[in-house]
mmCIF file with all atom_site columns, C-alpha atoms in Angstrom:
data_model
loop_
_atom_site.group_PDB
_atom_site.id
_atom_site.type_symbol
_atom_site.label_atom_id
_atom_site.label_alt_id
_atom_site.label_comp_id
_atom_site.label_asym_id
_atom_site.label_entity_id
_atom_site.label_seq_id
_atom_site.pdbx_PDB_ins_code
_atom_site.Cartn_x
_atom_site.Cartn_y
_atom_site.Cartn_z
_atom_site.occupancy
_atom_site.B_iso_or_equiv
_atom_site.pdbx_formal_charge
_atom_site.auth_seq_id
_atom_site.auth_comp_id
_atom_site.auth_asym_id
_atom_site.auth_atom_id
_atom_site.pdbx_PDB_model_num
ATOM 1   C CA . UNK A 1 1   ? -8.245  25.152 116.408 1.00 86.00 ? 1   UNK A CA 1
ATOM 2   C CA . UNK A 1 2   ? -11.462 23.158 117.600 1.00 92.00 ? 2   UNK A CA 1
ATOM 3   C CA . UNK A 1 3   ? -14.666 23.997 116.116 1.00 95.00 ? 3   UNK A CA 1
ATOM 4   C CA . UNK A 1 4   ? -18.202 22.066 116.481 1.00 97.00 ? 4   UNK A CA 1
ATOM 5   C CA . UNK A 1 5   ? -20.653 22.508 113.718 1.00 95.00 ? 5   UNK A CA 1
ATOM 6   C CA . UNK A 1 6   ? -24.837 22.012 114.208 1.00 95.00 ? 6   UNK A CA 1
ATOM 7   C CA . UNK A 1 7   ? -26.992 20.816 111.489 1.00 95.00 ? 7   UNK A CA 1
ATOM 8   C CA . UNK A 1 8   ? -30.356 19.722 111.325 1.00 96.00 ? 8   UNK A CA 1
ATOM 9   C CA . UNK A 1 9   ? -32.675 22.465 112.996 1.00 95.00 ? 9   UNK A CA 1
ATOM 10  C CA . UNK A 1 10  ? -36.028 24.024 111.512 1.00 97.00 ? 10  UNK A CA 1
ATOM 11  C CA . UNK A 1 11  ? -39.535 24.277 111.624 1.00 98.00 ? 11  UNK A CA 1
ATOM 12  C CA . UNK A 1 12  ? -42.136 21.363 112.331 1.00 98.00 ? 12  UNK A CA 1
ATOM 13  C CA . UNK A 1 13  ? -45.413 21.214 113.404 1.00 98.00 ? 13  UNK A CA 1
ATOM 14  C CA . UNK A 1 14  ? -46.371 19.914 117.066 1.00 98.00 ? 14  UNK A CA 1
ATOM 15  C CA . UNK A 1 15  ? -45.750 16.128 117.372 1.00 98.00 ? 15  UNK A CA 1
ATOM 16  C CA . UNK A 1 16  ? -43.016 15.528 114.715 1.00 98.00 ? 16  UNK A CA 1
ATOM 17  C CA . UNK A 1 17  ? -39.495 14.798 114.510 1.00 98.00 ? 17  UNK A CA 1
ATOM 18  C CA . UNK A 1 18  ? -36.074 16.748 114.139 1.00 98.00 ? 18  UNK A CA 1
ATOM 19  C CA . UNK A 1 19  ? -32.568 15.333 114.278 1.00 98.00 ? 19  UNK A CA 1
ATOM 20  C CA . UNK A 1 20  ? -29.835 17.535 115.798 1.00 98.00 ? 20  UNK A CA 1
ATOM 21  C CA . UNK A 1 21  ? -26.239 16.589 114.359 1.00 98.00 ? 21  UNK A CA 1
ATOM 22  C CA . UNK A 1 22  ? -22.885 18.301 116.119 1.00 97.00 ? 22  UNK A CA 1
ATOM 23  C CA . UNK A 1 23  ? -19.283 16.956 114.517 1.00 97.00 ? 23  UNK A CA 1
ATOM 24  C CA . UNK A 1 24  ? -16.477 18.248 116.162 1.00 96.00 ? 24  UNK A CA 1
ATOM 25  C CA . UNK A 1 25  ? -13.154 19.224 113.679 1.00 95.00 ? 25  UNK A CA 1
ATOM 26  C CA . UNK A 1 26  ? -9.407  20.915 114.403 1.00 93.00 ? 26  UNK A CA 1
ATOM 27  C CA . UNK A 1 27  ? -6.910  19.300 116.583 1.00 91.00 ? 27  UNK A CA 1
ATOM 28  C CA . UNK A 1 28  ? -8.331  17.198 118.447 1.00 92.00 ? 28  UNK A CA 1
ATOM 29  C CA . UNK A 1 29  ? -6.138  14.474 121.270 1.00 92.00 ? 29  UNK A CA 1
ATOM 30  C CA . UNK A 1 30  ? -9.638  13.362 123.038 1.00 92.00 ? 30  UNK A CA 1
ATOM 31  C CA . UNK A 1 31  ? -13.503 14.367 123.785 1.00 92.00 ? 31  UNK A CA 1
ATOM 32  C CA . UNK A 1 32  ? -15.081 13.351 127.296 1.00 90.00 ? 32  UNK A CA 1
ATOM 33  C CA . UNK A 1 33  ? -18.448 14.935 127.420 1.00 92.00 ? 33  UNK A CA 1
ATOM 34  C CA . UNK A 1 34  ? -20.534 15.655 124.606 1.00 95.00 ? 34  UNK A CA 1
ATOM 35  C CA . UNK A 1 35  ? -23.954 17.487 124.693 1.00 96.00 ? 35  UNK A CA 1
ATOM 36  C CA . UNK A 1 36  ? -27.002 19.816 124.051 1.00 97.00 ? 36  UNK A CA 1
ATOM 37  C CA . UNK A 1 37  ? -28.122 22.822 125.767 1.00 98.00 ? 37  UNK A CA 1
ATOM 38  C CA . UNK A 1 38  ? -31.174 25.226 124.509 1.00 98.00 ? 38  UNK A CA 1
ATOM 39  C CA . UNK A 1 39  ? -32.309 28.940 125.050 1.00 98.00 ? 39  UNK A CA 1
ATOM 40  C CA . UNK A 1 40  ? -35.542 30.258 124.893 1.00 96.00 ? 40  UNK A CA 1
ATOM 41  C CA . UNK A 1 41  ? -36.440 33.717 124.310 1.00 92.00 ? 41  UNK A CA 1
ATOM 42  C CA . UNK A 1 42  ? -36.259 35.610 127.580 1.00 94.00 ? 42  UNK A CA 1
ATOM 43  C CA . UNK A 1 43  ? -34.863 32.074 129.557 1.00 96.00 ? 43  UNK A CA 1
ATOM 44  C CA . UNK A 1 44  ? -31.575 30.932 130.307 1.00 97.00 ? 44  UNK A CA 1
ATOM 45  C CA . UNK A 1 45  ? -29.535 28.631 128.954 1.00 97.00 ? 45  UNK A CA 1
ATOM 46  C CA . UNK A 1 46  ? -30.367 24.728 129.762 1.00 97.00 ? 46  UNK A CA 1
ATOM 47  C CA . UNK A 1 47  ? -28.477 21.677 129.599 1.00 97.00 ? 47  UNK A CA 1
ATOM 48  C CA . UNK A 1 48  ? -31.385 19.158 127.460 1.00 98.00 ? 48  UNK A CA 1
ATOM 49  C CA . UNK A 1 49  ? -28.802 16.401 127.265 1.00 97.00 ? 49  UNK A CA 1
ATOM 50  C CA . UNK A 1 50  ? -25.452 14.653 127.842 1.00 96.00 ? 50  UNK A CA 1
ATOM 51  C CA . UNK A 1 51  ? -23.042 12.224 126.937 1.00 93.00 ? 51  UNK A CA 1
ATOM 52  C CA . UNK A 1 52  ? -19.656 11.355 129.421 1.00 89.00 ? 52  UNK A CA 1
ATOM 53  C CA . UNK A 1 53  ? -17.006 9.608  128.414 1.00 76.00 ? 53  UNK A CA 1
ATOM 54  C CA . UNK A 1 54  ? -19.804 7.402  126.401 1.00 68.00 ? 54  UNK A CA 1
ATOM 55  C CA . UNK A 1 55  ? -21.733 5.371  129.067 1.00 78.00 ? 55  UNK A CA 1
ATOM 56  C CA . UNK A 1 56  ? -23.489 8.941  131.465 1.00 69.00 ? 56  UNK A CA 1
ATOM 57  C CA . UNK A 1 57  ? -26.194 9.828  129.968 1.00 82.00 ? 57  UNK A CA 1
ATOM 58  C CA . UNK A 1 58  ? -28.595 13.499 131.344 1.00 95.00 ? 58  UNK A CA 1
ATOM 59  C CA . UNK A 1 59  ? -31.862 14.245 130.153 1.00 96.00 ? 59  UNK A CA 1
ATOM 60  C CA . UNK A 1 60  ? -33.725 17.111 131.447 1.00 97.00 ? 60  UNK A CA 1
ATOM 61  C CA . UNK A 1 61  ? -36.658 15.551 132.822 1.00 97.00 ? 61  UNK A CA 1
ATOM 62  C CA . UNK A 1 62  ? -39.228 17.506 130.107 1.00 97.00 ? 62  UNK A CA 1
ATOM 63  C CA . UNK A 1 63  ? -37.676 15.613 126.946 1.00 97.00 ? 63  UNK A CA 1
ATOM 64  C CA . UNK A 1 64  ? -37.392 12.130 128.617 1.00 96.00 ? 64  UNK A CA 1
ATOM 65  C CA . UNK A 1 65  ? -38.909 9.432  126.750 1.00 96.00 ? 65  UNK A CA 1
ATOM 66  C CA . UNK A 1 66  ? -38.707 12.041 123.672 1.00 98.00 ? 66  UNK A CA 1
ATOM 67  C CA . UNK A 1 67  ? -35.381 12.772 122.681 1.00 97.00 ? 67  UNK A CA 1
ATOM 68  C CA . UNK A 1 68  ? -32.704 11.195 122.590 1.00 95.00 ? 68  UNK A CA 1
ATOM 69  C CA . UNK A 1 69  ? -28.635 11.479 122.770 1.00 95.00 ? 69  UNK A CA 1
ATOM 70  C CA . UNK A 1 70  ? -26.340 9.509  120.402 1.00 93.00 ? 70  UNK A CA 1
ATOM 71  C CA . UNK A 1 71  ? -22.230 9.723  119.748 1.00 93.00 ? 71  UNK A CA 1
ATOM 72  C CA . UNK A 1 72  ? -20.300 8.369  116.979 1.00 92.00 ? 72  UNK A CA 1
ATOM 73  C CA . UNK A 1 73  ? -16.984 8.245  118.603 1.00 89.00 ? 73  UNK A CA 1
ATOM 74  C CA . UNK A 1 74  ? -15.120 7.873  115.189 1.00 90.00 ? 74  UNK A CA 1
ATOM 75  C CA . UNK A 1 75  ? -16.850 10.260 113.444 1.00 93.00 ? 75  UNK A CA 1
ATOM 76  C CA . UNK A 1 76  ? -16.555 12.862 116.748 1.00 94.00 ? 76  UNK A CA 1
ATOM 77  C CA . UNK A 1 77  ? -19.958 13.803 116.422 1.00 95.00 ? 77  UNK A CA 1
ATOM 78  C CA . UNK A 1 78  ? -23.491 13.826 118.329 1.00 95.00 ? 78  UNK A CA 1
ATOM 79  C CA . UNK A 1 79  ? -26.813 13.452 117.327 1.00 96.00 ? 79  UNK A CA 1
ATOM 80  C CA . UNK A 1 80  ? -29.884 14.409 119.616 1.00 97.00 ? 80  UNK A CA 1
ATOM 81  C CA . UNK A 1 81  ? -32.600 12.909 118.058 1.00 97.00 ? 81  UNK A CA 1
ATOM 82  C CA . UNK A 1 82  ? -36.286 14.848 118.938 1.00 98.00 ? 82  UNK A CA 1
ATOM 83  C CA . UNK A 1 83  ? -39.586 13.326 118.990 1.00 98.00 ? 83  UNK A CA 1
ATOM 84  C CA . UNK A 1 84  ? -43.382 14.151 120.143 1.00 98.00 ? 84  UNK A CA 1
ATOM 85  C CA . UNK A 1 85  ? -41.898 17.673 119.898 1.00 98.00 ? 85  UNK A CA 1
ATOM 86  C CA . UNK A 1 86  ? -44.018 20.800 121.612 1.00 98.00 ? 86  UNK A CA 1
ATOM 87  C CA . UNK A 1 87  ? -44.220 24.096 121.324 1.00 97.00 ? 87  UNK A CA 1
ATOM 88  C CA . UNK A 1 88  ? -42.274 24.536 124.507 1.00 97.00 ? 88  UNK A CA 1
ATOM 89  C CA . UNK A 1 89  ? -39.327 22.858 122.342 1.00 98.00 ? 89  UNK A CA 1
ATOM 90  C CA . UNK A 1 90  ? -38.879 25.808 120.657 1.00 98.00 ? 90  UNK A CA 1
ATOM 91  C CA . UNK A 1 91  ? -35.378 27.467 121.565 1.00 98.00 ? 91  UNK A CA 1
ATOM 92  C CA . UNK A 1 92  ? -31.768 27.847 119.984 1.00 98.00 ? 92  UNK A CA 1
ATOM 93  C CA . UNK A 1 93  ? -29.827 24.331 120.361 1.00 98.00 ? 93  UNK A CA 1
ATOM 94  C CA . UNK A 1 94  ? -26.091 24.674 121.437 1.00 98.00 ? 94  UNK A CA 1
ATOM 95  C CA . UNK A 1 95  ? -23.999 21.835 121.163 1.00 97.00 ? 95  UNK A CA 1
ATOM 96  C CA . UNK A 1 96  ? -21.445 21.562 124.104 1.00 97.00 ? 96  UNK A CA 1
ATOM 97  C CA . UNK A 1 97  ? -18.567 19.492 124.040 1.00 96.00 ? 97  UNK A CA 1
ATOM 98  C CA . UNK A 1 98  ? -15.848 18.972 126.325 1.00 94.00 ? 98  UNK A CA 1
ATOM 99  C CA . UNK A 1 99  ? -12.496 18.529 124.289 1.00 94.00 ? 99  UNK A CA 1
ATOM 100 C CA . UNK A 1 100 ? -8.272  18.094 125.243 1.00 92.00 ? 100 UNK A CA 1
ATOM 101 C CA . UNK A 1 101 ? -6.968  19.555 122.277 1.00 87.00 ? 101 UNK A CA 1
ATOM 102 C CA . UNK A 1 102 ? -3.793  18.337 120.057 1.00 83.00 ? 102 UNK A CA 1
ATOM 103 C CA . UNK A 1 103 ? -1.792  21.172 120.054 1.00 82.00 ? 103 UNK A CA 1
ATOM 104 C CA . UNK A 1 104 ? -2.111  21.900 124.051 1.00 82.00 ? 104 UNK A CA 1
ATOM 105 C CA . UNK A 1 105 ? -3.190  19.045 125.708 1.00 83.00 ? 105 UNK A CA 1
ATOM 106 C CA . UNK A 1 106 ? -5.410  21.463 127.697 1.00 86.00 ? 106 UNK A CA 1
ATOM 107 C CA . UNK A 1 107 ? -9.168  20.414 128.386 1.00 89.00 ? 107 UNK A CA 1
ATOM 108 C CA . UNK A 1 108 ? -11.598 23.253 127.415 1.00 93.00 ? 108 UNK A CA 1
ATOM 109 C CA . UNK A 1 109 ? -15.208 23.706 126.579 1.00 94.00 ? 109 UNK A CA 1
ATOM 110 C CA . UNK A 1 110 ? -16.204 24.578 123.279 1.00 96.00 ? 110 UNK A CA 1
ATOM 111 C CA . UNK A 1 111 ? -20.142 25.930 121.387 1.00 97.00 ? 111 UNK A CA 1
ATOM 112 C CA . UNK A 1 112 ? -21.275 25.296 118.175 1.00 96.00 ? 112 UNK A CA 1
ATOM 113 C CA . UNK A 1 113 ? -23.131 28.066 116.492 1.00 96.00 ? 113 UNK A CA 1
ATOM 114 C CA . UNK A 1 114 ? -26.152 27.098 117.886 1.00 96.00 ? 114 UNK A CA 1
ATOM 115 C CA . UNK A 1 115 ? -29.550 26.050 115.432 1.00 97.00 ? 115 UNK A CA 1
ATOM 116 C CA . UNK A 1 116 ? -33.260 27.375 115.680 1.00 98.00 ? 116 UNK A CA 1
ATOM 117 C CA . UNK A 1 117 ? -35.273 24.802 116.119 1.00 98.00 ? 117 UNK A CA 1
ATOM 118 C CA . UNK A 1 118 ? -39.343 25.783 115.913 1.00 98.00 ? 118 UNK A CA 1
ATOM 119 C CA . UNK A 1 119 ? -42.192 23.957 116.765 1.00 98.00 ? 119 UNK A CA 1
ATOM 120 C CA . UNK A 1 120 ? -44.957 25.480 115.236 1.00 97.00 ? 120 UNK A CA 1
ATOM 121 C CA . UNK A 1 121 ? -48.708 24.730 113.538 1.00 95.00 ? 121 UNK A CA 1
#
C-alpha cells in the first residue's frame, strides 16, 4: 500500500520561513508528478506547486519568487520550501503525488494527511 507522509508545518509570524517535506513509502514501481496543493477555510482546494517527471515545474502565480519545489528522487520525497510568507499563506498543505504502484502496475493519485501551516503575528 502507498502512503505519503507531511512534515514540517506550524506557526510563524509574517515574513518567515517554513519547509514542507512529503516522502512517499509502500510499493512503489515509479512516481511521475509530485506536488502541493492548499485549502483555506471556506476556499477550495489549490494546486501551489508541481513537479513532472523532474524537469515541469507549476507555481501558482501568488507564491512565485517565494516558494519553492524540490524532489529527491532516491529518497521519493518533496520538499516545498516557503519564504516571505503572508497571512494569505495560511491553509492546510496536501501533498499530491502521482504514483504506478508495485503490486499493480496501475497509476493512481494519492494525499498525504495534509499539515496546518499558519502565518500569524
Amino acid at each position: 500500500q502507498v502512503r505519503l507522509v507531511e512534515s514540517g508545518g506550524g506557526l510563524v509570524q509574517p515574513g518567515g520561513s517554513l519547509r514542507l517535506s512529503c516522502a512517499a513509502s509502500g510499493s512503489i514501481f515509479s512516481i511521475n508528478g509530485m506536488g502541493w496543493y492548499r485549502q483555506a477555510p471556506g476556499k477550495q482546494r489549490e494546486l501551489v506547486a508541481q513537479i513532472i517527471s523532474g524537469v515541469t515545474i507549476y507555481y501558482l502565480d501568488s507564491v512565485k519568487g517565494r516558494f519553492t519545489i524540490s524532489r529527491d528522487n532516491a529518497e521519493n520525497t518533496v520538499y516545498l520550501q516557503m519564504n516571505i510568507l503572508k497571512p494569505e499563506d495560511t491553509a492546510v498543505y496536501y501533498c499530491n503525488a502521482e504514483i504506478r504502484s508495485g503490486a499493480t502496475m496501475a497509476p493512481a493519485k494519492y494525499w498525504g494527511q495534509g499539515t496546518q501551516v499558519t502565518v500569524s503575528s
